[in-house]
Coordinates of C-alpha atoms in Angstrom, one line a residue:
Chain A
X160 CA 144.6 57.1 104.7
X161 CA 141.9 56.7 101.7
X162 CA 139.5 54.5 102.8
X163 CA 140.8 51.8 99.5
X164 CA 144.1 52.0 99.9
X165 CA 143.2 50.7 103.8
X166 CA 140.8 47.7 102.5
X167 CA 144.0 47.2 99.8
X168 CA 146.4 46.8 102.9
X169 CA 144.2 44.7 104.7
X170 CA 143.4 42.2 101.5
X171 CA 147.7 42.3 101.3
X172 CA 147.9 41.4 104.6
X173 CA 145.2 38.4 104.1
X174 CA 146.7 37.3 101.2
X175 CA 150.4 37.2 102.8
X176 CA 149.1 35.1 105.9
X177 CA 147.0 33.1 103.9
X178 CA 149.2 32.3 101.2
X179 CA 152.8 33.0 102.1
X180 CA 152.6 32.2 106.4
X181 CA 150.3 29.0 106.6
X182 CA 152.6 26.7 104.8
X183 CA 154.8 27.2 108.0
X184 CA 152.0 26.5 110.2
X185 CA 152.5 24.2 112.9
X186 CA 150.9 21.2 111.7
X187 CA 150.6 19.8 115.8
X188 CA 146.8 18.7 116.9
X189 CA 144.7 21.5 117.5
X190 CA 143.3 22.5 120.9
X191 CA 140.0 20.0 120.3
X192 CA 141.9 17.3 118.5
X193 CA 144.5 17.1 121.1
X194 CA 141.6 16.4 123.9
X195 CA 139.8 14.3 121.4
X196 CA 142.9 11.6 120.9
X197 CA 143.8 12.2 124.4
X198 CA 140.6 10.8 125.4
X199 CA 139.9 8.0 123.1
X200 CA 137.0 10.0 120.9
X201 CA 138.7 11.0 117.6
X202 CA 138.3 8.3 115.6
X203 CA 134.6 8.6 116.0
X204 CA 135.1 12.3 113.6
X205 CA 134.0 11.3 109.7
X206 CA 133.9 12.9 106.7
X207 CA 130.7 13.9 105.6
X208 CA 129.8 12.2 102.0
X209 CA 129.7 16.0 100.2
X210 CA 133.1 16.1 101.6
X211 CA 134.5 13.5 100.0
X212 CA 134.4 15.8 96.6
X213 CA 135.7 19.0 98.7
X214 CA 137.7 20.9 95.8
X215 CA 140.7 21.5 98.3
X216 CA 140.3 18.7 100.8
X217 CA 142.6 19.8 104.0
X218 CA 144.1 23.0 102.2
X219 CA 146.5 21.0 99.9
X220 CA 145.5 22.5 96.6
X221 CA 144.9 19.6 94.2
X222 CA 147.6 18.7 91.6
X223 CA 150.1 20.7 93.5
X224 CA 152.5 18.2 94.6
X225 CA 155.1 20.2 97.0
X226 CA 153.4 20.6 100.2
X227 CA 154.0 23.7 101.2
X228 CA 153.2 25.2 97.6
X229 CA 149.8 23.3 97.5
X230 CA 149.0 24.5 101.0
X231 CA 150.2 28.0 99.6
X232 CA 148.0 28.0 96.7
X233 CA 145.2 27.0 98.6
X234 CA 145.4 29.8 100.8
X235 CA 145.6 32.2 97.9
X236 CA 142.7 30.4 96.4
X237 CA 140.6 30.5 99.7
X238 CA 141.1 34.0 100.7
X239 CA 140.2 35.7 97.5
X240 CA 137.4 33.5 96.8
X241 CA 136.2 34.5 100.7
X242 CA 136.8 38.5 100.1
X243 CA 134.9 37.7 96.9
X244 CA 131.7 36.4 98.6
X245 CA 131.9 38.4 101.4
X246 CA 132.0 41.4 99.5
X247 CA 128.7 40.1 97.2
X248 CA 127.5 39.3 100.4
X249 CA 127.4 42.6 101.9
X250 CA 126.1 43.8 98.4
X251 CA 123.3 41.8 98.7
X252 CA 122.5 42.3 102.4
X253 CA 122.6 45.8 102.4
X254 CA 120.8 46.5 99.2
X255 CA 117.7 44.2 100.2
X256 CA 115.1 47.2 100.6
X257 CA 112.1 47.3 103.9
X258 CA 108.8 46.5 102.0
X259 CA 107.3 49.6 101.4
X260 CA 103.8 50.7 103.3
X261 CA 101.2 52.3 102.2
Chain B
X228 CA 138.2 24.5 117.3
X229 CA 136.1 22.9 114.4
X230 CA 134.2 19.8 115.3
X231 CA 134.0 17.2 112.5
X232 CA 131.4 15.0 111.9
X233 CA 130.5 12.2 114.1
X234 CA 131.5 13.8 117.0
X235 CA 128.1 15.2 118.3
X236 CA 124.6 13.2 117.9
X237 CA 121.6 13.6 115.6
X238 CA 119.6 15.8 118.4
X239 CA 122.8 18.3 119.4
X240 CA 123.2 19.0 115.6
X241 CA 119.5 19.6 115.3
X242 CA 119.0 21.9 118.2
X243 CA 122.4 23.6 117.2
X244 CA 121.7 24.2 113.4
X245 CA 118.4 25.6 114.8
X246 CA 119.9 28.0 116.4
X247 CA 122.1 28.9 114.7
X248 CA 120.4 29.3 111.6
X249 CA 118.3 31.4 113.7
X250 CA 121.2 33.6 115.1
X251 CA 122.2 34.0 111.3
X252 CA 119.2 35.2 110.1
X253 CA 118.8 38.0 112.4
X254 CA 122.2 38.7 112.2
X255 CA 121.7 39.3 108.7
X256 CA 118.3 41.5 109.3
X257 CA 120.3 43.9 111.8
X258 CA 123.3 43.9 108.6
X259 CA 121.2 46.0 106.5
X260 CA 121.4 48.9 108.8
X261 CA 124.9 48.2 109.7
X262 CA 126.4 48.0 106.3
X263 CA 127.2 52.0 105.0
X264 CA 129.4 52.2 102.0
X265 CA 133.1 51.7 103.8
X266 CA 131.4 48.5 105.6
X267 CA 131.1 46.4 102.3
X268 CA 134.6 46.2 101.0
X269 CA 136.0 46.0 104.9
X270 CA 133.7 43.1 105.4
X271 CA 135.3 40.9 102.7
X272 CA 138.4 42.5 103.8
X273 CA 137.6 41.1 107.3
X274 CA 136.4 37.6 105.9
X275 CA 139.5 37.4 104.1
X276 CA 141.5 37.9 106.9
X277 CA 139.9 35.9 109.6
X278 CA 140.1 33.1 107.2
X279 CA 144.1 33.5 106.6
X280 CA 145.1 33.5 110.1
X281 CA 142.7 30.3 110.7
X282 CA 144.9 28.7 108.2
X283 CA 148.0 29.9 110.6
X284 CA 148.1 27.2 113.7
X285 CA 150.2 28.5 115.8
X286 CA 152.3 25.8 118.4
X287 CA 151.7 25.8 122.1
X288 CA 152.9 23.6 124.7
X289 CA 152.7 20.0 124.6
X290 CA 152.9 19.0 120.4
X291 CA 149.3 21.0 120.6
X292 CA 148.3 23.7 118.0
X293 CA 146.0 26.8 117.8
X294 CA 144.6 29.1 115.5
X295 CA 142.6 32.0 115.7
X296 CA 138.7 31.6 115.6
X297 CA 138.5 35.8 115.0
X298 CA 135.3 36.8 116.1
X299 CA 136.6 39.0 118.5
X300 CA 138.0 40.8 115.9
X301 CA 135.0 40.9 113.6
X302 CA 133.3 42.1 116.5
X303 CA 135.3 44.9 117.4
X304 CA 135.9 46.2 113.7
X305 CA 132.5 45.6 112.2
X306 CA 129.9 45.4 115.3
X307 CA 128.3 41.7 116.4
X308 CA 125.9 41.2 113.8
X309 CA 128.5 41.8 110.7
X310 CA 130.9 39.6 112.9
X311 CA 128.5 36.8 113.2
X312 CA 128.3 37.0 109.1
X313 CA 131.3 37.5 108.7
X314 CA 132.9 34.6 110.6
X315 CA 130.0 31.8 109.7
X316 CA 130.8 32.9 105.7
X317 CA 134.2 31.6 106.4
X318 CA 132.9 28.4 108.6
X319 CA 131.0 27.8 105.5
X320 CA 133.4 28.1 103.4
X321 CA 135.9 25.9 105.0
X322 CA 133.4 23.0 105.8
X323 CA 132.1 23.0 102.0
X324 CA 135.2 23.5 100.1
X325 CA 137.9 22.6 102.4
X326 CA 136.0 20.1 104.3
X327 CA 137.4 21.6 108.1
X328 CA 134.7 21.3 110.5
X329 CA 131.8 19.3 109.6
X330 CA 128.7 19.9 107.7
X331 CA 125.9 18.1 109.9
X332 CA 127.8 19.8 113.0
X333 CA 128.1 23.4 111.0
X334 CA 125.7 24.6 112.8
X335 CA 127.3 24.1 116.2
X336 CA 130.8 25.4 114.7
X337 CA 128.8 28.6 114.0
X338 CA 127.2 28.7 117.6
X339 CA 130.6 28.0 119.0
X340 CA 133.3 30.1 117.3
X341 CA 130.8 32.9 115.4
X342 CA 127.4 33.3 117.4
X343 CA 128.7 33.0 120.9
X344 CA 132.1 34.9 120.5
X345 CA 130.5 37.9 118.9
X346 CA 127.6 38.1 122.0
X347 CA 130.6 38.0 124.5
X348 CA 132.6 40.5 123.2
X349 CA 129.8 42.7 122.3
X350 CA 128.5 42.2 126.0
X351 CA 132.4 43.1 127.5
X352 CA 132.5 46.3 125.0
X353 CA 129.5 46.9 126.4
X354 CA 130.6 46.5 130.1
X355 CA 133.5 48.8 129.5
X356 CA 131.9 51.7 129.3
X357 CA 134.2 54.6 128.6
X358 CA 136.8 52.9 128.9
X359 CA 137.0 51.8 125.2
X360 CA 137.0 55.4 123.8
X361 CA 141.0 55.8 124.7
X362 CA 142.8 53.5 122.3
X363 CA 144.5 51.2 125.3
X364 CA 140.9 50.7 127.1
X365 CA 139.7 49.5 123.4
X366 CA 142.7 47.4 122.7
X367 CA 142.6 45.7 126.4
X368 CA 139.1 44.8 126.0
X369 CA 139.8 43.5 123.4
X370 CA 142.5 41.3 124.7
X371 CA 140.0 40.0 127.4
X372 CA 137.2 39.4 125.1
X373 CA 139.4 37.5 122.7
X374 CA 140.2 35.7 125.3
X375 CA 136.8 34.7 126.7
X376 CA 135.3 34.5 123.2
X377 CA 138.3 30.9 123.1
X378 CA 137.0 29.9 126.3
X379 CA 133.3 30.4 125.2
X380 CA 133.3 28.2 122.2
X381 CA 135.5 25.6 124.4
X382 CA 132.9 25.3 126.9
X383 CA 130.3 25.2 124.9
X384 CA 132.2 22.2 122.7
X385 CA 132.4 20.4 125.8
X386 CA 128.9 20.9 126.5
X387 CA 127.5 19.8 123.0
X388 CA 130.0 16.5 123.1
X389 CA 129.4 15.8 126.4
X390 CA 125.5 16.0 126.0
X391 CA 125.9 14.0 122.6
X392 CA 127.1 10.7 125.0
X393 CA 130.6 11.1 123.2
X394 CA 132.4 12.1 126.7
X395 CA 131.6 12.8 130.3
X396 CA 131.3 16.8 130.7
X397 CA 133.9 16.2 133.8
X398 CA 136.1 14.9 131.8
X399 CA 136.3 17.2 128.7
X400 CA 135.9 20.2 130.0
X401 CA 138.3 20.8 132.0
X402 CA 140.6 19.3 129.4
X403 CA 139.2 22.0 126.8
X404 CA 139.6 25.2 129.2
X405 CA 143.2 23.9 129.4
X406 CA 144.4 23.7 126.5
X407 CA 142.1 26.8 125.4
X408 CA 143.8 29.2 128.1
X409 CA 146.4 29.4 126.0
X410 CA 145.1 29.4 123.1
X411 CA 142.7 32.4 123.7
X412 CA 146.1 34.5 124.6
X413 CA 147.2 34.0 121.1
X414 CA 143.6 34.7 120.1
X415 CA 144.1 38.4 122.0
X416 CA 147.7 38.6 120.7
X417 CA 146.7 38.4 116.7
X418 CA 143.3 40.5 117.6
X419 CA 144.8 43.1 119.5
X420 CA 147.4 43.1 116.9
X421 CA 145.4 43.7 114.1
X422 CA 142.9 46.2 116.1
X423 CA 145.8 48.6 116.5
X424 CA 146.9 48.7 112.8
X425 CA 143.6 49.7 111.9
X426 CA 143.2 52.0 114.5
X427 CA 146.6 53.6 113.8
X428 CA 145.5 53.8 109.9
X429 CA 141.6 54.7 110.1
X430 CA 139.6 55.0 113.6
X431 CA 136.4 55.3 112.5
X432 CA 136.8 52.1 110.6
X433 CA 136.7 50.7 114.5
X434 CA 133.0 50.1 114.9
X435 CA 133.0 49.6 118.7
X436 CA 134.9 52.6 119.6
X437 CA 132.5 55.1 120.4
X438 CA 129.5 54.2 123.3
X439 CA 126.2 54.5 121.4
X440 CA 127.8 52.7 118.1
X441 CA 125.6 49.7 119.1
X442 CA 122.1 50.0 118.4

Protein backbone atom coordinates (compact mmCIF):
# COMPACT_ATOMS: atom_id res chain seq x y z
CA UNK A 1 0.00 0.00 0.00
CA UNK A 2 1.41 3.73 -1.09
CA UNK A 3 3.01 4.99 1.69
CA UNK A 4 0.01 8.27 1.63
CA UNK A 5 -2.75 6.42 1.13
CA UNK A 6 -1.37 4.53 4.68
CA UNK A 7 -0.74 7.99 6.62
CA UNK A 8 -4.49 8.91 4.94
CA UNK A 9 -5.96 5.77 6.74
CA UNK A 10 -4.30 6.31 9.80
CA UNK A 11 -5.36 10.34 9.91
CA UNK A 12 -9.17 8.61 9.10
CA UNK A 13 -8.83 6.43 11.76
CA UNK A 14 -7.67 9.50 14.22
CA UNK A 15 -10.23 11.58 13.14
CA UNK A 16 -13.13 8.81 13.62
CA UNK A 17 -11.91 8.08 17.32
CA UNK A 18 -11.26 11.51 18.00
CA UNK A 19 -14.24 12.99 16.68
CA UNK A 20 -16.94 10.38 16.12
CA UNK A 21 -15.93 7.64 19.36
CA UNK A 22 -15.04 10.01 22.35
CA UNK A 23 -18.39 11.52 22.78
CA UNK A 24 -19.35 7.93 23.99
CA UNK A 25 -16.47 7.85 26.19
CA UNK A 26 -17.10 6.72 29.61
CA UNK A 27 -17.06 9.82 31.46
CA UNK A 28 -16.33 7.56 35.08
CA UNK A 29 -13.03 8.91 37.13
CA UNK A 30 -9.97 7.96 35.67
CA UNK A 31 -7.44 5.56 37.11
CA UNK A 32 -5.55 8.63 39.19
CA UNK A 33 -8.70 10.51 39.91
CA UNK A 34 -10.41 7.53 41.31
CA UNK A 35 -7.38 6.99 43.96
CA UNK A 36 -7.19 10.78 44.35
CA UNK A 37 -11.10 11.11 45.75
CA UNK A 38 -10.78 7.78 47.20
CA UNK A 39 -8.16 9.04 49.36
CA UNK A 40 -9.18 12.47 50.32
CA UNK A 41 -6.43 14.40 47.85
CA UNK A 42 -8.48 15.75 44.85
CA UNK A 43 -9.66 18.71 45.85
CA UNK A 44 -6.14 19.83 46.39
CA UNK A 45 -5.85 19.64 41.99
CA UNK A 46 -6.29 23.52 40.59
CA UNK A 47 -6.44 25.08 37.50
CA UNK A 48 -3.50 26.75 36.57
CA UNK A 49 -4.28 30.69 35.86
CA UNK A 50 -3.32 30.20 31.84
CA UNK A 51 -5.85 27.65 32.03
CA UNK A 52 -8.57 29.50 32.94
CA UNK A 53 -8.45 30.98 29.12
CA UNK A 54 -7.89 27.28 27.59
CA UNK A 55 -9.81 27.68 24.10
CA UNK A 56 -11.57 24.18 24.69
CA UNK A 57 -11.51 23.87 28.46
CA UNK A 58 -12.33 19.90 29.11
CA UNK A 59 -12.90 19.02 25.41
CA UNK A 60 -16.46 20.73 25.18
CA UNK A 61 -15.83 22.86 22.19
CA UNK A 62 -17.07 26.35 23.09
CA UNK A 63 -20.52 27.63 21.83
CA UNK A 64 -21.44 24.07 21.02
CA UNK A 65 -24.21 23.49 23.26
CA UNK A 66 -25.19 19.52 22.82
CA UNK A 67 -22.61 17.69 24.69
CA UNK A 68 -21.71 15.10 22.74
CA UNK A 69 -21.46 17.46 19.48
CA UNK A 70 -19.18 19.94 21.44
CA UNK A 71 -17.07 17.06 22.70
CA UNK A 72 -17.14 15.87 18.92
CA UNK A 73 -16.00 18.99 17.60
CA UNK A 74 -13.36 19.30 19.84
CA UNK A 75 -11.97 16.16 18.96
CA UNK A 76 -11.98 17.07 15.36
CA UNK A 77 -10.49 20.34 16.23
CA UNK A 78 -7.64 18.68 18.48
CA UNK A 79 -6.56 16.01 16.20
CA UNK A 80 -5.98 17.96 13.09
CA UNK A 81 -4.54 20.76 14.81
CA UNK A 82 -2.04 17.90 16.56
CA UNK A 83 -1.20 16.12 12.98
CA UNK A 84 -0.67 19.74 11.93
CA UNK A 85 2.07 20.48 14.50
CA UNK A 86 3.46 17.34 14.54
CA UNK A 87 3.91 17.18 11.02
CA UNK A 88 5.73 21.00 11.22
CA UNK A 89 7.41 19.55 13.94
CA UNK A 90 9.09 16.82 12.24
CA UNK A 91 9.82 19.44 9.38
CA UNK A 92 11.60 21.41 11.60
CA UNK A 93 13.54 18.68 13.54
CA UNK A 94 14.67 16.95 10.72
CA UNK A 95 15.68 19.77 8.50
CA UNK A 96 17.92 21.44 11.41
CA UNK A 97 21.41 20.86 9.71
CA UNK A 98 24.97 19.64 12.00
CA UNK A 99 27.12 22.82 12.02
CA UNK A 100 29.45 22.45 9.45
CA UNK A 101 33.49 21.93 10.22
CA UNK A 102 36.08 23.09 8.65
CA UNK B 1 -3.06 9.48 34.13
CA UNK B 2 -2.58 13.32 33.99
CA UNK B 3 -1.79 15.05 37.20
CA UNK B 4 -3.34 18.47 37.59
CA UNK B 5 -1.99 21.18 39.35
CA UNK B 6 -1.66 21.27 42.96
CA UNK B 7 -1.17 17.86 43.33
CA UNK B 8 2.68 17.68 43.55
CA UNK B 9 4.97 20.46 45.36
CA UNK B 10 7.17 23.31 44.17
CA UNK B 11 10.46 20.99 44.38
CA UNK B 12 8.83 17.64 42.54
CA UNK B 13 7.68 19.97 39.67
CA UNK B 14 11.14 21.45 39.50
CA UNK B 15 13.23 18.42 39.57
CA UNK B 16 10.54 16.84 37.09
CA UNK B 17 10.44 19.73 34.50
CA UNK B 18 14.25 19.45 34.68
CA UNK B 19 14.25 16.34 33.59
CA UNK B 20 12.16 16.20 31.52
CA UNK B 21 12.92 19.13 29.57
CA UNK B 22 16.20 17.33 29.47
CA UNK B 23 14.84 13.94 28.18
CA UNK B 24 13.04 16.23 25.39
CA UNK B 25 15.89 17.83 24.16
CA UNK B 26 17.85 14.87 23.49
CA UNK B 27 15.05 13.21 22.34
CA UNK B 28 14.83 15.73 19.77
CA UNK B 29 18.81 15.75 18.92
CA UNK B 30 18.52 11.79 18.20
CA UNK B 31 15.10 12.85 15.85
CA UNK B 32 17.12 14.32 13.22
CA UNK B 33 18.67 11.12 12.35
CA UNK B 34 15.55 9.28 12.87
CA UNK B 35 13.23 11.29 10.78
CA UNK B 36 13.64 9.84 6.77
CA UNK B 37 10.98 11.13 4.41
CA UNK B 38 7.95 8.40 5.41
CA UNK B 39 8.70 9.38 9.26
CA UNK B 40 7.32 13.01 8.99
CA UNK B 41 3.83 12.61 7.82
CA UNK B 42 3.58 9.13 10.09
CA UNK B 43 4.70 11.17 13.03
CA UNK B 44 1.70 13.60 12.87
CA UNK B 45 -0.22 10.64 11.87
CA UNK B 46 0.98 9.03 15.12
CA UNK B 47 0.33 12.34 17.21
CA UNK B 48 -3.02 12.47 15.86
CA UNK B 49 -3.85 9.24 16.83
CA UNK B 50 -2.40 8.90 20.23
CA UNK B 51 -4.33 12.00 21.02
CA UNK B 52 -7.82 10.49 19.78
CA UNK B 53 -7.76 7.46 21.68
CA UNK B 54 -6.70 9.60 24.87
CA UNK B 55 -9.88 11.32 24.40
CA UNK B 56 -11.62 7.57 24.38
CA UNK B 57 -11.85 6.53 28.36
CA UNK B 58 -12.69 3.38 28.32
CA UNK B 59 -14.86 1.90 31.66
CA UNK B 60 -13.33 -0.69 33.98
CA UNK B 61 -14.49 -2.04 37.05
CA UNK B 62 -15.68 -0.05 39.91
CA UNK B 63 -17.38 3.42 38.09
CA UNK B 64 -13.39 3.92 37.22
CA UNK B 65 -12.15 4.94 33.74
CA UNK B 66 -9.04 4.51 31.48
CA UNK B 67 -7.50 5.73 28.48
CA UNK B 68 -4.69 5.05 26.60
CA UNK B 69 -1.38 7.03 27.43
CA UNK B 70 0.20 5.49 23.83
CA UNK B 71 3.77 5.53 24.21
CA UNK B 72 4.09 2.03 23.69
CA UNK B 73 2.79 2.50 20.53
CA UNK B 74 4.81 5.54 19.49
CA UNK B 75 7.56 3.53 20.54
CA UNK B 76 7.13 0.56 18.63
CA UNK B 77 6.09 2.45 15.31
CA UNK B 78 8.47 5.35 15.26
CA UNK B 79 11.54 4.28 17.77
CA UNK B 80 11.90 5.94 21.57
CA UNK B 81 13.16 9.18 20.76
CA UNK B 82 10.20 10.10 18.01
CA UNK B 83 7.89 8.45 20.71
CA UNK B 84 9.04 10.69 23.42
CA UNK B 85 8.20 13.71 20.84
CA UNK B 86 5.57 12.45 19.76
CA UNK B 87 3.54 11.86 22.94
CA UNK B 88 4.91 15.16 25.06
CA UNK B 89 3.56 17.24 21.68
CA UNK B 90 0.23 15.87 22.56
CA UNK B 91 0.77 16.33 26.60
CA UNK B 92 1.35 19.86 25.52
CA UNK B 93 -1.24 20.23 23.63
CA UNK B 94 -3.75 19.00 25.96
CA UNK B 95 -2.47 20.97 29.14
CA UNK B 96 -2.30 24.40 27.03
CA UNK B 97 -5.44 24.19 25.03
CA UNK B 98 -7.56 21.73 26.73
CA UNK B 99 -6.29 22.35 30.13
CA UNK B 100 -5.92 18.20 30.98
CA UNK B 101 -3.00 17.65 33.09
CA UNK B 102 -1.37 20.62 34.59
CA UNK B 103 1.07 23.13 33.36
CA UNK B 104 3.47 23.55 36.47
CA UNK B 105 3.26 19.55 36.80
CA UNK B 106 3.79 19.12 32.65
CA UNK B 107 6.89 18.18 33.18
CA UNK B 108 6.17 15.26 35.43
CA UNK B 109 3.16 14.18 32.98
CA UNK B 110 5.92 14.02 30.29
CA UNK B 111 8.28 11.94 32.60
CA UNK B 112 5.39 9.70 33.50
CA UNK B 113 3.39 8.82 30.42
CA UNK B 114 6.13 9.96 27.48
CA UNK B 115 9.83 9.71 28.82
CA UNK B 116 9.52 6.66 31.03
CA UNK B 117 7.08 4.54 28.76
CA UNK B 118 9.17 4.95 25.76
CA UNK B 119 12.65 3.84 27.82
CA UNK B 120 10.63 0.68 29.01
CA UNK B 121 9.46 -0.50 25.91
CA UNK B 122 12.46 0.32 24.11
CA UNK B 123 14.47 -1.67 26.91
CA UNK B 124 11.69 -4.93 26.48
CA UNK B 125 12.17 -4.66 22.51
CA UNK B 126 15.44 -4.72 23.29
CA UNK B 127 15.29 -7.82 25.65
CA UNK B 128 13.34 -9.70 23.08
CA UNK B 129 15.83 -10.29 20.92
CA UNK B 130 14.63 -12.18 17.85
CA UNK B 131 11.86 -12.74 18.98
CA UNK B 132 10.19 -9.45 17.60
CA UNK B 133 11.23 -10.22 13.97
CA UNK B 134 8.01 -12.78 13.56
CA UNK B 135 4.95 -10.70 13.68
CA UNK B 136 3.43 -12.49 16.99
CA UNK B 137 6.86 -12.06 19.01
CA UNK B 138 6.54 -8.09 17.92
CA UNK B 139 2.89 -7.87 18.74
CA UNK B 140 3.29 -9.78 22.23
CA UNK B 141 5.97 -7.57 23.23
CA UNK B 142 4.21 -5.14 22.64
CA UNK B 143 1.33 -6.22 24.73
CA UNK B 144 3.75 -6.63 27.72
CA UNK B 145 5.45 -3.33 27.22
CA UNK B 146 2.12 -1.61 26.99
CA UNK B 147 1.43 -3.01 29.79
CA UNK B 148 4.50 -2.06 32.02
CA UNK B 149 4.82 1.31 30.28
CA UNK B 150 0.78 1.92 32.54
CA UNK B 151 2.44 0.55 35.47
CA UNK B 152 5.61 2.75 34.99
CA UNK B 153 3.97 6.08 34.85
CA UNK B 154 1.58 4.74 37.91
CA UNK B 155 4.45 4.15 40.05
CA UNK B 156 6.21 6.86 39.33
CA UNK B 157 2.83 9.09 40.05
CA UNK B 158 2.74 7.63 43.31
CA UNK B 159 6.29 8.37 43.84
CA UNK B 160 6.21 12.12 42.82
CA UNK B 161 2.81 12.60 45.16
CA UNK B 162 3.93 10.70 47.75
CA UNK B 163 7.36 12.69 47.92
CA UNK B 164 5.40 15.99 47.39
CA UNK B 165 3.67 15.27 51.20
CA UNK B 166 0.27 14.96 49.35
CA UNK B 167 -0.09 11.05 50.36
CA UNK B 168 1.95 8.29 52.12
CA UNK B 169 3.73 6.17 49.25
CA UNK B 170 2.07 2.95 51.21
CA UNK B 171 -0.91 4.18 50.71
CA UNK B 172 -1.04 5.33 47.00
CA UNK B 173 0.80 3.00 45.46
CA UNK B 174 -0.60 0.12 45.84
CA UNK B 175 -3.96 1.82 45.14
CA UNK B 176 -2.41 3.07 41.68
CA UNK B 177 -0.87 -0.46 40.50
CA UNK B 178 -4.47 -1.54 41.12
CA UNK B 179 -6.41 0.23 39.39
CA UNK B 180 -3.55 0.54 36.58
CA UNK B 181 -3.45 -3.38 36.09
CA UNK B 182 -6.25 -3.05 34.32
CA UNK B 183 -5.85 -0.28 32.72
CA UNK B 184 -2.42 -1.24 31.11
CA UNK B 185 -4.44 -4.40 29.51
CA UNK B 186 -6.54 -2.07 27.59
CA UNK B 187 -3.36 -0.05 26.97
CA UNK B 188 -1.90 -3.53 25.19
CA UNK B 189 -5.38 -4.22 23.64
CA UNK B 190 -5.60 -0.62 21.60
CA UNK B 191 -1.62 -0.91 20.99
CA UNK B 192 -1.49 -4.28 19.86
CA UNK B 193 -4.48 -3.46 17.88
CA UNK B 194 -3.16 -0.74 16.07
CA UNK B 195 0.53 -2.43 15.63
CA UNK B 196 -1.07 -5.21 13.58
CA UNK B 197 -3.07 -2.88 11.10
CA UNK B 198 0.06 -1.21 10.27
CA UNK B 199 1.98 -4.16 10.10
CA UNK B 200 -0.66 -5.95 7.86
CA UNK B 201 -0.60 -2.64 5.56
CA UNK B 202 3.25 -1.49 5.52
CA UNK B 203 6.06 -3.41 7.79
CA UNK B 204 8.72 -1.35 7.31
CA UNK B 205 6.59 1.44 8.66
CA UNK B 206 7.21 -0.74 12.07
CA UNK B 207 10.46 0.84 13.35
CA UNK B 208 11.24 -1.75 16.03
CA UNK B 209 10.94 -4.74 13.94
CA UNK B 210 14.19 -5.55 12.74
CA UNK B 211 17.28 -5.93 15.67
CA UNK B 212 19.86 -3.27 14.85
CA UNK B 213 16.91 -0.61 14.00
CA UNK B 214 17.94 1.11 17.22
CA UNK B 215 21.04 3.05 17.10
Amino acid sequence: MRLGIVIGLLLVLAIGVGAAVSPFASSNPDGLERVAEDQGFAETGTLHAIQEDAPVPDYAFPGVTNERAATAVAGLAGTLGVFLIGVGLARVLRRREPVPTG
Amino acid sequence: MHIPDGFLSTEVCAVTSVAAAGAIGYAAYRARDELDEKRVPLLGATAALVFALQMVNFPILGGTSGHLLGAALATVLLGPWLGIVVVSLVLGVQAVAFADGGIAVLGANVLNMAVLGALVTQALLDAAGTLRERTAGLLGVAAVASWASVMAAATATSVELALSGTIGLTTVLPSMLGVHTLIGVGEAAITVAVIATVLAARPDLVARRELGATA
